[in-house]
Every structure is written in structure tokens, then in C-alpha cells.
PDB file of C-alpha atoms in Angstrom:
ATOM      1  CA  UNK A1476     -38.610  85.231   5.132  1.00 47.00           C
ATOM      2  CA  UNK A1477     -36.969  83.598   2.339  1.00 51.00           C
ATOM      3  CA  UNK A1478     -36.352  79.383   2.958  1.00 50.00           C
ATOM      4  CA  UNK A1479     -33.953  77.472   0.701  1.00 54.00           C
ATOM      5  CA  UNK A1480     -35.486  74.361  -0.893  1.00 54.00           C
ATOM      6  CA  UNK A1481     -33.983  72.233   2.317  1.00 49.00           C
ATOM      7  CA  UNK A1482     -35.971  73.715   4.690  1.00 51.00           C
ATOM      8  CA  UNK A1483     -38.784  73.428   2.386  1.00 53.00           C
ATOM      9  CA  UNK A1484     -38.577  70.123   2.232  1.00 52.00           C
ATOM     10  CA  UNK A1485     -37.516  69.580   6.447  1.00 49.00           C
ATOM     11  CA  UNK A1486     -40.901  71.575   7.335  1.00 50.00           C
ATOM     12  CA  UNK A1487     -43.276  70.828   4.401  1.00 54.00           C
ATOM     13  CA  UNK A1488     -43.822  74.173   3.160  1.00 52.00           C
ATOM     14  CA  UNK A1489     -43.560  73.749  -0.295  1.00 49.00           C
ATOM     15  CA  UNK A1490     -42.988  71.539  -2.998  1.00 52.00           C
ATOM     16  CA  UNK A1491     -39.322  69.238  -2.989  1.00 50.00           C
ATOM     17  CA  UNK A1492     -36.808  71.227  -4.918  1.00 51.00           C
ATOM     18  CA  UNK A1493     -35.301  68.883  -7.874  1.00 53.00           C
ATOM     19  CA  UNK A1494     -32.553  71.122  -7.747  1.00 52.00           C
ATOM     20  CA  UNK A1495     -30.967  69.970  -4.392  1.00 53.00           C
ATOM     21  CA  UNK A1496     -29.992  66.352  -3.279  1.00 54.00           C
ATOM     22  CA  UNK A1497     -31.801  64.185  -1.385  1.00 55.00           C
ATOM     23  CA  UNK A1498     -30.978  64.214   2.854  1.00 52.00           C
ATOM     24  CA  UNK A1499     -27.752  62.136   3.174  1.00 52.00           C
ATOM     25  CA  UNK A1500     -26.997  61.453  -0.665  1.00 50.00           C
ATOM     26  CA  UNK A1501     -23.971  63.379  -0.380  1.00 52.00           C
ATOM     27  CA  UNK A1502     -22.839  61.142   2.611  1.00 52.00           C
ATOM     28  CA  UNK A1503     -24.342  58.266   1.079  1.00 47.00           C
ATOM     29  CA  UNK A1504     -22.428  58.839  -2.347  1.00 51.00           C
ATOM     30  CA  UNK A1505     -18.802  59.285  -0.429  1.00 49.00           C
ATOM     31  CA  UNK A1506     -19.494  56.245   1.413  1.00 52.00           C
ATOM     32  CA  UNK A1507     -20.607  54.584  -1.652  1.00 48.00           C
ATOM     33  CA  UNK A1508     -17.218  55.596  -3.819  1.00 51.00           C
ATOM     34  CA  UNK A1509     -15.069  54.877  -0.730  1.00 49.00           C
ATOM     35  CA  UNK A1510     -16.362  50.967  -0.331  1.00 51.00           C
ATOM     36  CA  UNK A1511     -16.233  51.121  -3.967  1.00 48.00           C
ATOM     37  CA  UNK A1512     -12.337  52.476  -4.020  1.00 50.00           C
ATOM     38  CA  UNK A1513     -12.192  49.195  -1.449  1.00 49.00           C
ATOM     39  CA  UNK A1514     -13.088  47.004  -3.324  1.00 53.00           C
ATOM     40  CA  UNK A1515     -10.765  47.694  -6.351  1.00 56.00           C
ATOM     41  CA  UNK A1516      -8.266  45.453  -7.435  1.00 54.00           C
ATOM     42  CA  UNK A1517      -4.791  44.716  -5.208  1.00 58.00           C
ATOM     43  CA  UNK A1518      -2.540  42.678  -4.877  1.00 52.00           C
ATOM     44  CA  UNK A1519      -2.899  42.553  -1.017  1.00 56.00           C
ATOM     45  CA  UNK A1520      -6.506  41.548  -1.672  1.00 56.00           C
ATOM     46  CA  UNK A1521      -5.815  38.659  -4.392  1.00 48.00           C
ATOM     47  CA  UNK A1522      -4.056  37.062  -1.752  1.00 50.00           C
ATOM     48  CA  UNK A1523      -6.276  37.828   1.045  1.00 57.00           C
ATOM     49  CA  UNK A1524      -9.284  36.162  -1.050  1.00 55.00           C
ATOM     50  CA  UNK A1525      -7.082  32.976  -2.716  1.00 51.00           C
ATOM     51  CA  UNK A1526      -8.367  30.286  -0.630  1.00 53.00           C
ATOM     52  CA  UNK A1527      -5.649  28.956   2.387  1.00 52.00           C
ATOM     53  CA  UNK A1528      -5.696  24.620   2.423  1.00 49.00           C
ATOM     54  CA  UNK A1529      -4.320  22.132   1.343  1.00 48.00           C
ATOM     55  CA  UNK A1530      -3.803  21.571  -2.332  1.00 44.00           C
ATOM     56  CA  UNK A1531      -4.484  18.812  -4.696  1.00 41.00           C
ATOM     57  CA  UNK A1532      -1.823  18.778  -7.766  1.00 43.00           C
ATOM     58  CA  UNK A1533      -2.931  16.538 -10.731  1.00 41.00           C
ATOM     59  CA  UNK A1534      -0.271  15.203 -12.386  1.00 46.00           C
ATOM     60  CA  UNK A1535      -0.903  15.556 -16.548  1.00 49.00           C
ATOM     61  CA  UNK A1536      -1.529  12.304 -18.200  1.00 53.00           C
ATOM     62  CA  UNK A1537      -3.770  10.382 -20.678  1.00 55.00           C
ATOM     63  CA  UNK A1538      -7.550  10.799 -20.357  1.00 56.00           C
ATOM     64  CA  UNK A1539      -9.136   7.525 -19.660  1.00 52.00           C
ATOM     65  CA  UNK A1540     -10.527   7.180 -23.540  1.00 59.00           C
ATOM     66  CA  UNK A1541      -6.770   7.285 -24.531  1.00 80.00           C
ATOM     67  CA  UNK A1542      -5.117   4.878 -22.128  1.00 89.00           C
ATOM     68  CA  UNK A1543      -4.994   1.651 -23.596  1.00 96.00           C
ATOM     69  CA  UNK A1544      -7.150  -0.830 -21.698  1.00 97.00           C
ATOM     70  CA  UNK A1545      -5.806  -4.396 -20.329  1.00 97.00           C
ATOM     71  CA  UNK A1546      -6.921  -6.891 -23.402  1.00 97.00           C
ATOM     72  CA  UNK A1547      -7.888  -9.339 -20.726  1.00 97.00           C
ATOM     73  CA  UNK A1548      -9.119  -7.305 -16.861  1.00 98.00           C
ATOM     74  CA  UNK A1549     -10.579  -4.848 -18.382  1.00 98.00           C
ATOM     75  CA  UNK A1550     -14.762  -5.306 -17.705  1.00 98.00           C
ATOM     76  CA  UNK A1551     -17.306  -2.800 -19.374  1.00 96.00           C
ATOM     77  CA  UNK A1552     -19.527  -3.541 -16.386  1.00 96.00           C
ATOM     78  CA  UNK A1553     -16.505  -3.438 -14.011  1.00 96.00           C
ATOM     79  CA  UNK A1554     -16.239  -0.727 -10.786  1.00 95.00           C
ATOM     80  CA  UNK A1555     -12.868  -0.200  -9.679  1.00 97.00           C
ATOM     81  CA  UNK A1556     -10.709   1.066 -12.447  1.00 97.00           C
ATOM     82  CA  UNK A1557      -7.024   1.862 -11.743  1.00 97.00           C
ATOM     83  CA  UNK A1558      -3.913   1.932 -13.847  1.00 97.00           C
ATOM     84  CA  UNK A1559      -0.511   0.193 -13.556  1.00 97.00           C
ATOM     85  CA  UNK A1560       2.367   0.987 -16.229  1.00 94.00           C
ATOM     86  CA  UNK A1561      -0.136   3.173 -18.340  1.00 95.00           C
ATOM     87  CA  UNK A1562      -2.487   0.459 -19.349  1.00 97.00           C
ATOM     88  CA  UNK A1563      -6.020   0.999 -17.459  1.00 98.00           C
ATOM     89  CA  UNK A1564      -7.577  -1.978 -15.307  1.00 98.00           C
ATOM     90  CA  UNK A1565     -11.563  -2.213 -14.905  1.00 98.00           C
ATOM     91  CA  UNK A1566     -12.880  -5.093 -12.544  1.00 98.00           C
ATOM     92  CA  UNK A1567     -15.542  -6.282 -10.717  1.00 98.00           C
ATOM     93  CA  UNK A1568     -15.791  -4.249  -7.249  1.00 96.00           C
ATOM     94  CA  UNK A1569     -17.445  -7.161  -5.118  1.00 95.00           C
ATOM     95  CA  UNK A1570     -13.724  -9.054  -5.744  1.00 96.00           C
ATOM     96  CA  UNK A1571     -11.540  -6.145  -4.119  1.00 96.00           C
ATOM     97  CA  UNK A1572     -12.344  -5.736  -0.570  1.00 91.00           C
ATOM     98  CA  UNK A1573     -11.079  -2.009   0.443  1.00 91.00           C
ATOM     99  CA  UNK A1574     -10.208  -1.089  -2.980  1.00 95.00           C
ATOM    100  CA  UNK A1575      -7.342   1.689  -3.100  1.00 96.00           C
ATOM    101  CA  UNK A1576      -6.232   2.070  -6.881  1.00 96.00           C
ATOM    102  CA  UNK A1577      -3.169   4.032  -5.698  1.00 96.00           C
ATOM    103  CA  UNK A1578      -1.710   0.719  -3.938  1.00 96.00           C
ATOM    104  CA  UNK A1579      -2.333  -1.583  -7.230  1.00 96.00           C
ATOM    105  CA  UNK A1580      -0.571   1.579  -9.280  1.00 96.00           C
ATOM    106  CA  UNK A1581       2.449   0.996  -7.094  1.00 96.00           C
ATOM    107  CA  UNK A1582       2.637  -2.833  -8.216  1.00 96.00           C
ATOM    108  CA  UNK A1583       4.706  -4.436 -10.826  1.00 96.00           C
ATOM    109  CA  UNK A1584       2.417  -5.161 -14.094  1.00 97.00           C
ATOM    110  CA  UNK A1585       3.501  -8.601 -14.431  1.00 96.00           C
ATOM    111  CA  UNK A1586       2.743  -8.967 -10.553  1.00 96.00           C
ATOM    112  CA  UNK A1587      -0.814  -7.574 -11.016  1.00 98.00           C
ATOM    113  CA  UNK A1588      -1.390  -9.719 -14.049  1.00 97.00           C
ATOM    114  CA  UNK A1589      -0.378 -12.954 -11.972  1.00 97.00           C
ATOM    115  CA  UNK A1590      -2.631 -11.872  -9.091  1.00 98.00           C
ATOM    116  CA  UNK A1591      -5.258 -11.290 -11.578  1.00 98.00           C
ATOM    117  CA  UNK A1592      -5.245 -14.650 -13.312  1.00 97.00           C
ATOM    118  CA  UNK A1593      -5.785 -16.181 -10.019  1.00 96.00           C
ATOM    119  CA  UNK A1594      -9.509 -14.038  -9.615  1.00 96.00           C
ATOM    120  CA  UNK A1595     -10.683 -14.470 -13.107  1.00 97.00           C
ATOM    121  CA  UNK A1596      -8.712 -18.038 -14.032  1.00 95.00           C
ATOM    122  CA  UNK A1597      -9.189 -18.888 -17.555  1.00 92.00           C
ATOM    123  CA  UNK A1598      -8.564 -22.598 -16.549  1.00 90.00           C
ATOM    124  CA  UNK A1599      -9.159 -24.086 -12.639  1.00 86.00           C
ATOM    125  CA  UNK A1600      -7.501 -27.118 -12.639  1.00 86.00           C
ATOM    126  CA  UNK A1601      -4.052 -25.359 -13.188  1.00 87.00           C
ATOM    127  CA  UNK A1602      -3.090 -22.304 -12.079  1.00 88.00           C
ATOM    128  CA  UNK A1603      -1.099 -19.865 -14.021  1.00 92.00           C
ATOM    129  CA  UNK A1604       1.128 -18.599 -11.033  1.00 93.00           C
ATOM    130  CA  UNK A1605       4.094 -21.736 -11.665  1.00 93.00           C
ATOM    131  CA  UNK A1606       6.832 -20.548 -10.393  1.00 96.00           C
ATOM    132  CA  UNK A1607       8.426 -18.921  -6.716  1.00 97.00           C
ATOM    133  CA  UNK A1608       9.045 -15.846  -8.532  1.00 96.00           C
ATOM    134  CA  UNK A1609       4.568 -15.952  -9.551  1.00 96.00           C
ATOM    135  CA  UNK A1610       3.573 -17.087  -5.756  1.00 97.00           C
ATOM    136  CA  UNK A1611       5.832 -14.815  -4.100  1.00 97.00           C
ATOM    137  CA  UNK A1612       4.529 -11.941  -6.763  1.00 96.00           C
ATOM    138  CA  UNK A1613       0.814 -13.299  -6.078  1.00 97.00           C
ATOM    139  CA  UNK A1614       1.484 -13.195  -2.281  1.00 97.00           C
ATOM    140  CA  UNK A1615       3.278  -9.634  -1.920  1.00 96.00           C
ATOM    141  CA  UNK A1616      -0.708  -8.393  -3.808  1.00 97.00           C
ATOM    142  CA  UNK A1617      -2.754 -10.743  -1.802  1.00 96.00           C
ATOM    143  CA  UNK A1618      -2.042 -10.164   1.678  1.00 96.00           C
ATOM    144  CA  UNK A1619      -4.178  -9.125   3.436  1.00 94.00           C
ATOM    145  CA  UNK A1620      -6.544  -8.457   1.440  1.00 93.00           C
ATOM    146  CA  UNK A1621      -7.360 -11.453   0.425  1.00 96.00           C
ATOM    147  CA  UNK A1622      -6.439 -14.159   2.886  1.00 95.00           C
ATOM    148  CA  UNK A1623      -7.956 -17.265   0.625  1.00 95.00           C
ATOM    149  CA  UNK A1624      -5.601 -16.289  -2.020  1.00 96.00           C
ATOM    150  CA  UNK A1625      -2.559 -16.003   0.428  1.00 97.00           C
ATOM    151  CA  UNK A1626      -3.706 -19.573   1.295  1.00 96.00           C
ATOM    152  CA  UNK A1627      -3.443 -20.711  -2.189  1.00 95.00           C
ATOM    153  CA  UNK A1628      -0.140 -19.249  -3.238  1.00 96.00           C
ATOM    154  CA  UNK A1629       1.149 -20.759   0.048  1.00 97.00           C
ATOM    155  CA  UNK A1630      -0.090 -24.211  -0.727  1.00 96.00           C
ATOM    156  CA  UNK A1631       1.692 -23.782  -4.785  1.00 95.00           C
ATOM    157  CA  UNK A1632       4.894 -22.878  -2.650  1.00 97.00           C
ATOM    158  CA  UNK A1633       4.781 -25.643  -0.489  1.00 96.00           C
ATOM    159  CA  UNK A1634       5.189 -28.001  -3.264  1.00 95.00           C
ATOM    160  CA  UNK A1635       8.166 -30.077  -3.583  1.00 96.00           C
ATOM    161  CA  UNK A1636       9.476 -28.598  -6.719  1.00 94.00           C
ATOM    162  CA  UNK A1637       8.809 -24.773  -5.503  1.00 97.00           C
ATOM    163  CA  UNK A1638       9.846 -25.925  -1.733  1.00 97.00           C
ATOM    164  CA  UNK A1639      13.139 -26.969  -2.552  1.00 96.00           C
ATOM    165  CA  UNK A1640      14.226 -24.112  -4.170  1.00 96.00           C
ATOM    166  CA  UNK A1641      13.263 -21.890  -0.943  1.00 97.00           C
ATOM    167  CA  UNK A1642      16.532 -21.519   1.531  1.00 97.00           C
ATOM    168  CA  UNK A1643      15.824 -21.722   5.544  1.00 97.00           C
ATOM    169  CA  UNK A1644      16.289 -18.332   5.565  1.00 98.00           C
ATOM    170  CA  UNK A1645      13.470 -17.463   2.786  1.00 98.00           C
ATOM    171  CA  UNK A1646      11.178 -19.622   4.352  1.00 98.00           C
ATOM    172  CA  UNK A1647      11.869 -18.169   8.191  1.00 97.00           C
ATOM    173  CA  UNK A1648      11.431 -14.527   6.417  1.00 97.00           C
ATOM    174  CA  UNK A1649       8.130 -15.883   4.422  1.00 97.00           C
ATOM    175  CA  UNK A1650       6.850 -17.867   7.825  1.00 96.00           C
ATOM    176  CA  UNK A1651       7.425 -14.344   9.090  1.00 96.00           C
ATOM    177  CA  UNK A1652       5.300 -12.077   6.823  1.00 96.00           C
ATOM    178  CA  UNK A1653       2.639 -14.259   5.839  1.00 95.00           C
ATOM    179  CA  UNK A1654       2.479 -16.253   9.051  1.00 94.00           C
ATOM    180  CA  UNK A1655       3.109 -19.779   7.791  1.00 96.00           C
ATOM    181  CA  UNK A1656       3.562 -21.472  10.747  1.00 93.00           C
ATOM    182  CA  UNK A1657       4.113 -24.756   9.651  1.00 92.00           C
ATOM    183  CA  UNK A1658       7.265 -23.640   7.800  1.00 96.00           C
ATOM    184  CA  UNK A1659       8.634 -21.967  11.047  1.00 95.00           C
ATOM    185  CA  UNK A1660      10.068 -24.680  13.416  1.00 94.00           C
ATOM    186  CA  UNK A1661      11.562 -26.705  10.392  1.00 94.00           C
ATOM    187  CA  UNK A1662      14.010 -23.393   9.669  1.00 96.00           C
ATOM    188  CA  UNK A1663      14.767 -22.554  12.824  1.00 96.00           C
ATOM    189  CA  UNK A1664      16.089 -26.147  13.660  1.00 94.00           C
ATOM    190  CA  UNK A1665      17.780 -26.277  10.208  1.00 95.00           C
ATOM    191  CA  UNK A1666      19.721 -22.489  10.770  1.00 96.00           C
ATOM    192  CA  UNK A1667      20.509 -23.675  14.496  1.00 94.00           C
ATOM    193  CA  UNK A1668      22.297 -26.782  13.377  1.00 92.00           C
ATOM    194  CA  UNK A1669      23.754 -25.451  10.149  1.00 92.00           C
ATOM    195  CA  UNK A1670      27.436 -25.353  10.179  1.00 90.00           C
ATOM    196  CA  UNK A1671      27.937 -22.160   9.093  1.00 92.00           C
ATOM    197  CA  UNK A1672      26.915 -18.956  10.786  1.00 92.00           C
ATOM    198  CA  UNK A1673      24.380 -16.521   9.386  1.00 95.00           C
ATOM    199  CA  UNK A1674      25.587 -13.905   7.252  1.00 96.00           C
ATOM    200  CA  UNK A1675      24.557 -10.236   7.789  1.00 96.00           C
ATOM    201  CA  UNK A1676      22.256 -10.169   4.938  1.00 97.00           C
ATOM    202  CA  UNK A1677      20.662 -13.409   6.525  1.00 97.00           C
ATOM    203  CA  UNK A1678      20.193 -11.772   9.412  1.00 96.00           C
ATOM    204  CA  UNK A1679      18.713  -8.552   7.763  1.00 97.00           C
ATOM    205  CA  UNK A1680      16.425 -10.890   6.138  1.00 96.00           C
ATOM    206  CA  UNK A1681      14.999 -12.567   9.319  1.00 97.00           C
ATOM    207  CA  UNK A1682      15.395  -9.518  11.800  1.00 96.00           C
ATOM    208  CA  UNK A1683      16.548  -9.668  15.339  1.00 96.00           C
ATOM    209  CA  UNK A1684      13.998 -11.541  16.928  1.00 95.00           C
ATOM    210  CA  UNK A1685      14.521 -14.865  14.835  1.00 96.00           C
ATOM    211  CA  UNK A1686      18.697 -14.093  15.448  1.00 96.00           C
ATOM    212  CA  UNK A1687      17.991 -14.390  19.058  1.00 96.00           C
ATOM    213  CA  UNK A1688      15.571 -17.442  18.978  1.00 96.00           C
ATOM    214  CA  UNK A1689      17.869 -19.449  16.548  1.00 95.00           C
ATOM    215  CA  UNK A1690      20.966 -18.525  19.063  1.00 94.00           C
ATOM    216  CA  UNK A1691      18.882 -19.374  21.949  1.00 95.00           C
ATOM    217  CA  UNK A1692      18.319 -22.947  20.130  1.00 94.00           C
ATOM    218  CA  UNK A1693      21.500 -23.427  19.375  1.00 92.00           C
ATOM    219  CA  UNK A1694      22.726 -22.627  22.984  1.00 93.00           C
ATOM    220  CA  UNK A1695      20.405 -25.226  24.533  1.00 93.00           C
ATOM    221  CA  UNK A1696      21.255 -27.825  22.356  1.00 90.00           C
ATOM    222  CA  UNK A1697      24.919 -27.693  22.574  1.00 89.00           C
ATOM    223  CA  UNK A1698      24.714 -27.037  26.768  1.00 91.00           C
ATOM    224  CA  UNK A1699      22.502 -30.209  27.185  1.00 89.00           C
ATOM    225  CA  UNK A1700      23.836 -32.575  24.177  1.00 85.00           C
ATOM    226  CA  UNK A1701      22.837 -35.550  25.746  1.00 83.00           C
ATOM    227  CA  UNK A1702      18.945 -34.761  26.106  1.00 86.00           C
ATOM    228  CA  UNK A1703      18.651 -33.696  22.439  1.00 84.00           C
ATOM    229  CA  UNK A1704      20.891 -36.554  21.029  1.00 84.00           C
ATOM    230  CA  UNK A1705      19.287 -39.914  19.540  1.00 86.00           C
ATOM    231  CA  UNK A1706      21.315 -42.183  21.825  1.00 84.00           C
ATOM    232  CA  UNK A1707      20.197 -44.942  19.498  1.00 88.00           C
ATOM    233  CA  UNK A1708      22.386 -43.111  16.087  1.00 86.00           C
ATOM    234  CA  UNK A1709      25.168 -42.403  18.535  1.00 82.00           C
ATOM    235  CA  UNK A1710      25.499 -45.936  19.702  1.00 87.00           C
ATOM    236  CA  UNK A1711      25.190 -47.200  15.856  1.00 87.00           C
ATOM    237  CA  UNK A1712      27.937 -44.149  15.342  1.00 85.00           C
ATOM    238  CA  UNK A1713      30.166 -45.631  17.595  1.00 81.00           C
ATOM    239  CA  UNK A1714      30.002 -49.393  16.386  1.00 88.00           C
ATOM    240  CA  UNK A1715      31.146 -48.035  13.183  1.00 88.00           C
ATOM    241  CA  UNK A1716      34.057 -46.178  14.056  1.00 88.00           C
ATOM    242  CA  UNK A1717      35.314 -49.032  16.596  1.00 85.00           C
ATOM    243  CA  UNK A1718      34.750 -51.408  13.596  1.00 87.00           C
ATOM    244  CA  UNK A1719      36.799 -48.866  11.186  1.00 86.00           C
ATOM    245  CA  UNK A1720      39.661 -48.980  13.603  1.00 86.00           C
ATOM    246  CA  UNK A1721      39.566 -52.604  13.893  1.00 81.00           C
ATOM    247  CA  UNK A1722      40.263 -53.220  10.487  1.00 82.00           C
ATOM    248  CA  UNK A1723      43.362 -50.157  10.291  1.00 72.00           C
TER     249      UNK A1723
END
């Protein structure tokens, strides 16, 4: 009896037939071109494989080698490097405690300038931050980072010719922010006696907790006058006016 070349090749018999497939190459071969089909391009599977998270969008700008650099905070052997109206920053990491680039980005230039001069002064017997507008710039950069510079921007401000210029309501709001306690009592006794009442922007300024503490003062004082009244000036008050009418 006559065997084809597979059951040659199932029982040993003869010689493997070239002619005839290997077992299973068939099935092997339709699997093959079916994964293969899978595999082909779709749009169903571009999506599937793009990657799901969140994204980070780079906005296009400069390279650092075209930015021009600060002529004066800018340190070749500087670590933190950030950039603030398109001029690029490098400076000394061991100065900037918690160093976030984005929040100096977000400053003024001017303000980052003044609250420069004060880390790298180029003269420390007078400081280049002369003005409210410098120590309140200086202040805004400094805190909290930097609590001896805070400290030194509140001492400038407490100086007669800066102090004077500073309303009780600026230095409530300042005593506020910065916690400058010494300034604190002084404006709350000079908005509780002050004539006129506090406008809504002063009260904006201050918030509702001062409002209520300078109303509270003010409620004492005029519901016990006689306990928070020099008895001494109202006596010398009263000598005057009996002497004015005297002479009418």
C-alpha cells in the first residue's frame, strides 16, 4: 500500500518529502498573517498606543545662549538660573533657600533687581533699596524666604523719613503681613481715635479682624472716658477755657 509523504514522515518509513509542509506550518502561517493583519496600522490603535497622562506644553521662546544675560546677577559659576522680563538670572544656589525660578519669573524686574542688590551689595554702608516703593518691593521678594532680609527692609522703613510717609492703615496692613509688631498697637490707637471713619478701601486693606479690634477700641474708650483720660490735660483744659471766658 501506497503512503503519501505525511505518513511517511508520521511513521518513519521513508525519507521527509520536500514537497509537503512541515506539521502545523499551514496553521502556523494563518496565525502568523492574522497577528500580522493585527498589527497593521489604525486609527483605533494610534490612539490605543498614544500614551494617557498628563501633559507638559513648552511654551516657544529663546534658547538660553540667546537670552540676554543680567550685566550684573548673572554668575558663570552660579546654580539657579531663572528669567524675569526675558533677561536670564544666574546666582549662587547656597543664597536661595527653596529655590523655585517660576516664583522669581512672576516678579517685577525692577523688584528683583532691588532684592538682588541687597544679596550681592556693591557698597555695605548704604543700601540701594531708598525709598518705600524699594523696601516694600524688597519685602513682597523676601518673605519668607529670607527672614534677615525682611528684617532689614523693615528697619529702612522704620526710618523717620520712610515712616512718615506710611498711613495707619499701611502700617496696620504691613504689621499684618510681615508681622511687625511693634508697628501694630501705635495704628490701632491712631485709627480708633481718628476723627474720621474708615473708608471701604481702608477696610479692604486691613480685613475684618483689625475692623473689629479697632471698633472694639474705640467702644471701650468712649464707654469708660474717664479711665482712659489724662485727668492731669483735662484739668489744664479746663483752666484754659474758664480763663478764655473770663476775659470775653
Amino acid at each position: 500500500m501506497h503512503m503519501g509523504g505525511l505518513e511517511r514522515r508520521l511513521f518513519g518509513t521513508a525519507e521527509p518529502d520536500d514537497t509537503l509542509p512541515p506539521v502545523g506550518a499551514r496553521r502556523w502561517r494563518s496565525r502568523s498573517r492574522s497577528r500580522s493583519r493585527s498589527r497593521s496600522w489604525s486609527p483605533r490603535r494610534v490612539a490605543r498606543d498614544i500614551p494617557v497622562g498628563p501633559s507638559v506644553f513648552v511654551v516657544p521662546g529663546p534658547s538660553y545662549a540667546q537670552r540676554p544675560r543680567h550685566a550684573r546677577f548673572w554668575f558663570a559659576d552660579g546654580g539657579c538660573v531663572f528669567v524675569v522680563g526675558g533677561t536670564e538670572y544666574k546666582v549662587h544656589r547656597h543664597l536661595f533657600p527653596g529655590f523655585d525660578a517660576a516664583f522669581y519669573a512672576a516678579q517685577e524686574k525692577d523688584a528683583v533687581d532691588r532684592f538682588l542688590s541687597i544679596l550681592y551689595p556693591t557698597n555695605y554702608v548704604d543700601s540701594e533699596a531708598k525709598t518705600v516703593a524699594d523696601c516694600l518691593a524688597v519685602l513682597s521678594i523676601a518673605h519668607p524666604r529670607h527672614p534677615a532680609i525682611v528684617q532689614l527692609a523693615i528697619h529702612h522703613l522704620s526710618a523717620p523719613a520712610l515712616f512718615s510717609s506710611l498711613s495707619a492703615v499701611d502700617r496696620l496692613s504691613l504689621s499684618q503681613t510681615y508681622d511687625i509688631q511693634a508697628w501694630r498697637i501705635a495704628a490701632v490707637r491712631e485709627l480708633a481715635f481718628r476723627a474720621e471713619p474708615l473708608n471701604v478701601e481702608e477696610g479692604r486693606k486691613i480685613g475684618v479682624d483689625m475692623l473689629v479690634v479697632i471698633a472694639a477700641v474705640k467702644q471701650e474708650v468712649l464707654a469708660n472716658l474717664g479711665r482712659y483720660v489724662d485727668e492731669g490735660k483735662v484739668g489744664e483744659l479746663i483752666g484754659r477755657e474758664v480763663e478764655r471766658v473770663k476775659k470775653d
